[in-house]
Tab-separated table of C-alpha atoms and ligand atoms in Angstrom:
chain	number	residue	atom	x	y	z
L	30	MET	CA	114.930	88.285	86.785
L	31	LYS	CA	113.479	85.159	85.117
L	32	SER	CA	114.953	82.704	87.620
L	33	LEU	CA	113.658	84.768	90.540
L	34	LEU	CA	110.234	84.816	88.889
L	35	LYS	CA	110.331	81.031	88.474
L	36	THR	CA	111.249	80.538	92.120
L	37	LEU	CA	108.582	82.936	93.375
L	38	THR	CA	105.736	81.663	91.182
L	39	GLU	CA	106.470	78.052	92.104
L	40	THR	CA	106.266	78.887	95.803
L	41	TYR	CA	103.084	78.201	97.779
L	42	GLY	CA	101.464	81.336	99.171
L	43	PRO	CA	97.671	81.648	99.309
L	44	SER	CA	96.198	84.640	101.158
L	45	GLY	CA	97.007	84.426	104.873
L	46	HIS	CA	99.888	81.995	104.259
L	47	GLU	CA	102.544	84.121	102.578
L	48	ASP	CA	105.466	83.055	104.805
L	49	ALA	CA	107.390	80.995	102.223
L	50	VAL	CA	107.151	83.800	99.668
L	51	ARG	CA	108.229	86.386	102.225
L	52	LYS	CA	111.330	84.373	103.161
L	53	ILE	CA	112.542	84.386	99.558
L	54	ILE	CA	111.971	88.131	99.235
L	55	GLN	CA	113.714	88.892	102.547
L	56	LYS	CA	116.844	87.116	101.398
L	57	GLU	CA	116.764	88.872	98.033
L	58	VAL	CA	116.297	92.450	99.302
L	59	LYS	CA	118.433	92.356	102.457
L	60	PRO	CA	121.613	93.820	100.893
L	61	PHE	CA	119.605	96.768	99.509
L	62	ALA	CA	117.472	97.633	102.550
L	63	ASP	CA	118.124	100.293	105.183
L	64	GLU	CA	115.418	98.812	107.388
L	65	MET	CA	113.230	95.702	107.198
L	66	ARG	CA	110.290	94.706	109.323
L	67	VAL	CA	107.350	92.343	109.230
L	68	ASP	CA	104.092	93.767	110.570
L	69	ALA	CA	101.322	91.962	112.453
L	70	MET	CA	99.475	91.125	109.218
L	71	GLY	CA	102.634	89.565	107.777
L	72	SER	CA	103.497	92.263	105.249
L	73	LEU	CA	107.204	92.836	104.678
L	74	ILE	CA	108.160	96.524	104.833
L	75	VAL	CA	111.523	97.378	103.268
L	76	ARG	CA	112.759	100.920	103.659
L	77	LYS	CA	115.258	102.721	101.483
L	78	LYS	CA	116.127	106.098	102.956
L	79	PRO	CA	116.908	109.197	100.894
L	80	THR	CA	120.467	109.201	99.600
L	81	VAL	CA	120.430	112.841	98.597
L	82	ASP	CA	118.892	115.696	100.488
L	83	VAL	CA	116.697	117.752	98.189
L	84	GLU	CA	113.567	119.771	98.223
L	85	TYR	CA	110.364	117.984	97.143
L	86	SER	CA	111.360	114.752	98.849
L	87	LYS	CA	108.330	112.522	99.459
L	88	ARG	CA	107.486	109.563	101.632
L	89	ILE	CA	106.396	107.000	99.074
L	90	MET	CA	104.853	103.578	99.623
L	91	LEU	CA	105.105	100.968	96.868
L	92	ALA	CA	103.053	97.813	97.200
L	93	ALA	CA	103.051	94.418	95.510
L	94	HIS	CA	101.113	91.570	97.046
L	95	MET	CA	102.753	88.284	97.996
L	96	ASP	CA	99.574	86.248	98.249
L	97	GLU	CA	97.894	84.282	95.488
L	98	ILE	CA	94.347	83.085	94.968
L	99	GLY	CA	93.546	79.712	96.479
L	100	VAL	CA	90.963	77.545	98.153
L	101	ILE	CA	90.047	76.397	101.659
L	102	ALA	CA	88.761	72.929	102.526
L	103	SER	CA	85.237	73.277	103.903
L	104	HIS	CA	83.959	69.681	104.179
L	105	ILE	CA	85.299	66.125	103.855
L	106	ASP	CA	82.744	63.478	102.899
L	107	LYS	CA	82.711	59.850	104.101
L	108	ASN	CA	84.646	58.736	101.020
L	109	GLY	CA	87.414	61.299	101.598
L	110	PHE	CA	86.464	63.814	98.910
L	111	VAL	CA	87.207	67.411	99.874
L	112	ARG	CA	84.678	70.164	99.217
L	113	PHE	CA	86.166	73.646	99.125
L	114	ALA	CA	85.463	77.360	98.989
L	115	SER	CA	87.359	80.133	97.252
L	116	ASN	CA	90.083	81.984	99.209
L	117	GLY	CA	90.295	84.947	96.837
L	118	GLY	CA	88.999	84.984	93.263
L	119	VAL	CA	89.085	81.347	92.200
L	120	PHE	CA	86.522	80.773	89.437
L	121	GLY	CA	84.915	77.531	88.304
L	122	ARG	CA	85.918	78.108	84.691
L	123	TYR	CA	89.604	77.882	85.610
L	124	THR	CA	89.422	75.180	88.233
L	125	LEU	CA	88.322	72.126	86.214
L	126	GLY	CA	91.258	69.769	85.790
L	127	ALA	CA	93.461	71.836	88.094
L	128	ARG	CA	95.806	70.368	90.652
L	129	ILE	CA	95.693	71.821	94.148
L	130	ARG	CA	98.498	71.768	96.666
L	131	PHE	CA	97.703	72.041	100.342
L	132	MET	CA	99.828	73.615	103.047
L	133	ASN	CA	101.091	70.221	104.279
L	134	GLY	CA	102.341	69.338	100.778
L	135	VAL	CA	99.400	67.069	99.889
L	136	THR	CA	98.323	67.427	96.262
L	137	GLY	CA	94.930	66.646	94.769
L	138	VAL	CA	93.007	66.964	91.518
L	139	VAL	CA	89.763	68.838	91.040
L	140	GLY	CA	86.781	66.696	90.092
L	141	PHE	CA	83.154	67.685	89.627
L	142	ASP	CA	79.577	66.513	90.067
L	143	LYS	CA	77.703	65.436	86.937
L	144	PHE	CA	77.064	68.506	84.729
L	145	GLU	CA	73.523	69.463	83.854
L	146	ASN	CA	74.729	71.817	81.142
L	147	MET	CA	77.920	70.632	79.402
L	148	ASP	CA	78.595	74.096	77.953
L	149	GLN	CA	78.756	75.882	81.277
L	150	ALA	CA	81.507	75.789	83.879
L	151	PRO	CA	80.030	74.501	87.135
L	152	ALA	CA	80.114	76.492	90.367
L	153	LEU	CA	82.829	75.703	92.908
L	154	SER	CA	80.146	74.157	95.116
L	155	LYS	CA	79.734	71.432	92.450
L	156	MET	CA	83.434	70.562	92.557
L	157	TYR	CA	85.617	68.638	94.953
L	158	ILE	CA	89.272	67.769	95.411
L	159	ASP	CA	90.334	64.141	95.149
L	160	VAL	CA	93.474	63.706	97.249
L	161	GLY	CA	93.596	59.938	96.852
L	162	ALA	CA	91.795	59.211	100.116
L	163	THR	CA	89.155	56.499	100.530
L	164	SER	CA	87.483	57.709	103.721
L	165	ARG	CA	87.231	60.688	106.012
L	166	SER	CA	89.683	59.082	108.425
L	167	ASP	CA	92.479	58.500	105.881
L	168	CYS	CA	92.022	61.903	104.218
L	169	PRO	CA	95.265	63.885	104.679
L	170	VAL	CA	93.398	67.195	104.409
L	171	LYS	CA	91.263	68.617	107.197
L	172	VAL	CA	88.608	71.312	107.210
L	173	GLY	CA	90.313	74.714	107.278
L	174	ASP	CA	93.384	73.647	105.312
L	175	PHE	CA	94.403	76.123	102.625
L	176	GLY	CA	95.291	75.124	99.072
L	177	ALA	CA	96.645	76.822	95.977
L	178	PHE	CA	97.159	75.895	92.332
L	179	GLU	CA	100.074	73.570	91.678
L	180	ARG	CA	101.642	74.393	88.303
L	181	SER	CA	105.193	74.839	87.053
L	182	TYR	CA	106.622	77.957	85.432
L	183	MET	CA	107.384	77.940	81.695
L	184	GLU	CA	108.764	80.250	79.018
L	185	MET	CA	107.466	80.723	75.485
L	186	GLY	CA	110.089	83.095	74.135
L	187	ASN	CA	109.367	86.458	75.737
L	188	ARG	CA	106.063	85.246	77.127
L	189	LEU	CA	106.297	83.851	80.623
L	190	VAL	CA	103.578	81.613	82.034
L	191	ALA	CA	102.930	80.503	85.608
L	192	LYS	CA	100.374	80.425	88.353
L	193	SER	CA	100.517	83.502	90.627
L	194	MET	CA	102.022	85.902	88.083
L	195	ASP	CA	99.336	87.862	89.952
L	196	ASP	CA	101.229	89.236	91.742
L	197	ARG	CA	104.666	87.623	91.923
L	198	SER	CA	105.507	89.439	88.669
L	199	GLY	CA	104.778	92.667	90.577
L	200	VAL	CA	106.909	91.417	93.471
L	201	VAL	CA	109.819	90.834	91.083
L	202	VAL	CA	109.358	94.297	89.553
L	203	LEU	CA	109.545	95.879	93.032
L	204	ILE	CA	112.633	93.860	93.998
L	205	GLU	CA	114.409	94.760	90.746
L	206	THR	CA	113.458	98.423	91.166
L	207	LEU	CA	114.910	98.485	94.675
L	208	LYS	CA	118.120	97.004	93.274
L	209	ALA	CA	118.232	99.431	90.331
L	210	ILE	CA	117.829	102.693	92.264
L	211	LYS	CA	121.282	104.193	92.691
L	212	SER	CA	120.192	107.403	94.396
L	213	THR	CA	116.894	108.889	95.507
L	214	PRO	CA	115.679	112.034	97.234
L	215	HIS	CA	112.685	110.083	98.591
L	216	ASP	CA	111.999	108.020	101.673
L	217	LEU	CA	110.920	104.804	99.987
L	218	PHE	CA	108.908	101.965	101.513
L	219	PHE	CA	108.764	98.840	99.388
L	220	VAL	CA	105.927	96.811	100.857
L	221	PHE	CA	105.254	93.186	100.028
L	222	THR	CA	101.689	92.877	101.202
L	223	THR	CA	99.466	90.045	102.435
L	224	GLN	CA	95.814	89.166	101.814
L	225	GLU	CA	95.267	91.320	98.718
L	226	GLU	CA	93.162	88.683	97.009
L	227	VAL	CA	90.660	88.539	99.862
L	228	GLY	CA	90.099	92.308	99.870
L	229	VAL	CA	93.335	94.374	99.942
L	230	ARG	CA	93.755	93.797	103.677
L	231	GLY	CA	97.524	93.881	104.281
L	232	ALA	CA	98.108	97.042	102.255
L	233	GLY	CA	95.701	99.079	104.354
L	234	THR	CA	97.318	98.302	107.681
L	235	ALA	CA	100.840	98.777	106.275
L	236	ALA	CA	99.828	102.152	104.853
L	237	TYR	CA	98.464	103.179	108.242
L	238	ARG	CA	101.887	102.548	109.797
L	239	ILE	CA	103.888	104.222	107.037
L	240	ASP	CA	101.511	107.170	106.576
L	241	PRO	CA	102.794	107.810	103.022
L	242	GLU	CA	102.352	110.991	100.990
L	243	ILE	CA	102.117	108.945	97.803
L	244	GLY	CA	101.056	105.318	97.312
L	245	LEU	CA	101.680	103.184	94.255
L	246	ALA	CA	100.569	99.600	93.750
L	247	VAL	CA	102.286	97.313	91.273
L	248	ASP	CA	99.930	94.582	90.143
L	249	VAL	CA	98.705	92.825	87.020
L	250	THR	CA	95.865	93.959	84.778
L	251	ALA	CA	93.657	92.129	82.279
L	252	THR	CA	94.329	92.552	78.542
L	253	GLY	CA	92.082	93.085	75.545
L	254	ASP	CA	94.279	91.354	72.973
L	255	THR	CA	92.940	87.798	72.874
L	256	PRO	CA	90.088	86.439	70.702
L	257	ALA	CA	86.716	87.922	71.687
L	258	SER	CA	88.161	89.523	74.819
L	259	SER	CA	86.498	92.529	76.392
L	260	LYS	CA	87.324	95.867	74.793
L	261	VAL	CA	90.076	97.254	76.966
L	262	ASN	CA	93.167	99.185	75.962
L	263	MET	CA	95.866	97.009	77.512
L	264	ASP	CA	97.927	94.662	75.305
L	265	LEU	CA	100.618	92.186	76.252
L	266	GLY	CA	104.120	93.427	75.397
L	267	LYS	CA	103.203	97.057	74.765
L	268	GLY	CA	104.524	98.410	78.023
L	269	PRO	CA	103.538	98.976	81.629
L	270	CYS	CA	100.046	100.375	82.159
L	271	VAL	CA	99.353	103.633	83.940
L	272	LYS	CA	96.142	103.038	85.847
L	273	VAL	CA	93.558	105.752	85.462
L	274	ARG	CA	90.626	103.871	86.919
L	275	ASP	CA	89.388	100.516	88.117
L	276	PRO	CA	86.072	99.791	89.836
L	277	GLY	CA	87.724	100.236	93.259
L	278	MET	CA	89.768	103.366	92.637
L	279	LEU	CA	90.157	106.560	90.696
L	280	SER	CA	93.888	107.266	90.443
L	281	ASP	CA	95.014	110.691	91.559
L	282	PRO	CA	95.416	112.652	88.296
L	283	ARG	CA	98.708	114.094	89.571
L	284	VAL	CA	100.113	110.587	89.962
L	285	VAL	CA	98.899	109.649	86.465
L	286	GLU	CA	100.607	112.743	85.077
L	287	TRP	CA	103.830	111.978	86.969
L	288	MET	CA	103.908	108.461	85.515
L	289	VAL	CA	103.053	109.533	81.962
L	290	ASN	CA	105.532	112.437	81.914
L	291	THR	CA	108.330	110.240	83.257
L	292	ALA	CA	107.629	107.525	80.660
L	293	GLU	CA	107.582	110.023	77.805
L	294	LYS	CA	110.733	111.788	78.905
L	295	ALA	CA	112.622	108.493	79.310
L	296	LYS	CA	111.100	107.061	76.088
L	297	ILE	CA	109.646	104.049	77.910
L	298	PRO	CA	106.568	102.548	76.210
L	299	TYR	CA	103.423	102.753	78.337
L	300	GLN	CA	99.676	102.238	78.017
L	301	ARG	CA	96.740	103.988	79.612
L	302	GLU	CA	94.613	101.659	81.721
L	303	VAL	CA	90.916	101.708	82.423
L	304	LEU	CA	90.119	98.352	84.032
L	305	LEU	CA	86.531	97.123	84.059
L	306	MET	CA	86.803	94.488	86.829
L	307	GLY	CA	88.886	94.179	89.992
L	308	SER	CA	91.125	96.521	91.966
L	309	THR	CA	94.522	96.638	93.680
L	310	ASP	CA	96.310	97.502	96.919
L	311	ALA	CA	96.268	101.136	95.742
L	312	ARG	CA	92.614	101.278	96.723
L	313	ALA	CA	93.408	100.421	100.356
L	314	ILE	CA	96.348	102.835	100.456
L	315	GLN	CA	94.286	105.677	99.003
L	316	LEU	CA	91.608	105.265	101.685
L	317	THR	CA	93.980	105.021	104.665
L	318	ARG	CA	93.828	107.634	107.459
L	319	SER	CA	92.683	110.918	105.922
L	320	GLY	CA	93.432	109.772	102.373
L	321	VAL	CA	96.594	109.301	100.307
L	322	MET	CA	97.523	110.432	96.799
L	323	ALA	CA	97.568	107.097	94.969
L	324	GLY	CA	97.988	105.407	91.629
L	325	ALA	CA	99.123	102.110	90.180
L	326	LEU	CA	101.482	100.664	87.647
L	327	SER	CA	99.957	97.579	86.076
L	328	ILE	CA	101.608	94.700	84.294
L	329	PRO	CA	99.544	93.395	81.350
L	330	CYS	CA	98.572	89.777	82.031
L	331	ARG	CA	96.474	87.282	80.076
L	332	TYR	CA	94.302	84.663	81.816
L	333	VAL	CA	94.363	86.450	85.178
L	334	HIS	CA	93.335	84.158	88.055
L	335	SER	CA	93.918	80.987	86.054
L	336	ALA	CA	96.763	78.548	86.810
L	337	SER	CA	98.485	79.769	83.606
L	338	GLU	CA	98.788	83.533	83.856
L	339	MET	CA	100.893	85.035	81.056
L	340	VAL	CA	103.099	88.143	81.151
L	341	ASP	CA	105.714	89.550	78.765
L	342	LEU	CA	109.353	89.918	79.808
L	343	ASP	CA	109.721	93.329	78.106
L	344	ASP	CA	106.762	94.663	80.112
L	345	LEU	CA	108.506	93.612	83.320
L	346	LYS	CA	111.778	95.262	82.255
L	347	ASN	CA	110.001	98.458	81.197
L	348	SER	CA	108.063	98.525	84.480
L	349	VAL	CA	111.355	98.451	86.396
L	350	LYS	CA	112.718	101.227	84.154
L	351	LEU	CA	109.673	103.425	84.644
L	352	LEU	CA	109.581	103.023	88.432
L	353	THR	CA	113.326	103.576	88.701
L	354	ALA	CA	113.080	106.774	86.662
L	355	MET	CA	110.134	108.012	88.750
L	356	LEU	CA	111.765	107.316	92.101
L	357	SER	CA	115.281	108.562	91.310
L	358	LYS	CA	114.259	112.194	90.839
L	359	PRO	CA	112.418	114.752	92.954
L	360	VAL	CA	108.770	115.212	92.143
L	361	LYS	CA	106.778	118.405	92.454
L	362	PHE	CA	103.010	118.507	92.403
L	363	ASN	CA	100.818	121.545	91.960
U	648	CO	CO1	94.443	88.963	91.694
U	649	ZN	ZN1	96.890	91.011	92.070
């Protein structure tokens, strides 16, 4: 699991350019898939058909997004400095000192205009990328080129740190769940979605095709366990989070109950999640067609949307256990 996570997090894949990530996943899941297809938006849909024929079988869509936050070059000045805009939630406070890799392999460092206020992170519009060019004509980056953080994966005991843990850690959890399921009464669609970070775009179109009865996103969530962090219930290492609410979605209470009951029965640690900022693919799935029963399993993650996002290995393992337990048995809703 750790080596797959290293490979995936070190792969370039900003929103709209998920191809390299998708190739790795395709190779990994092929032996376990009954059907695989890539839709027009680039999402990879992997189907695992029911292995046992039982009552209460459901068509279930699981989603983890392949894309990561990044930037797009918007202007090159006469000295070859690249101005950029956010492609997804890149914030100034995390961008200072970062290295950015562009789609053609060119790497640059983020510099900034003179600060007026040294205590405040400047806006992205006050930053630029220095790719080593001296003029517009020798600049190897052109307007419209996409970039993403360049940062290597590292381990600190059980704590794993990399760029794009959001949501490659969710991608790994889905892959490992697909591998772990020995039998299921359900028609399962494991979807590796595109363009989540720019507004949950790939999940919506994939859900329209699949027309699921239940949708579950697997994504990261912010924690409240660091100095002076916001008061939220999620801690690193204390188990997968059962989403109850985020600003984009109210989870279906039946899905919350299904997740909680399964965790308690299987003695898997879990946490209840109320997230104060952000949303997930579950929002897009829930609002597809005439509406879908939806929820989300969240992986606690510190420093979300920085180039050093931190997750805990036990949380990943327990997420796989919880999903496997949920999907291996029939489920009945009132
Ligand atoms: Co994100
Ligand atoms: Zn995410």
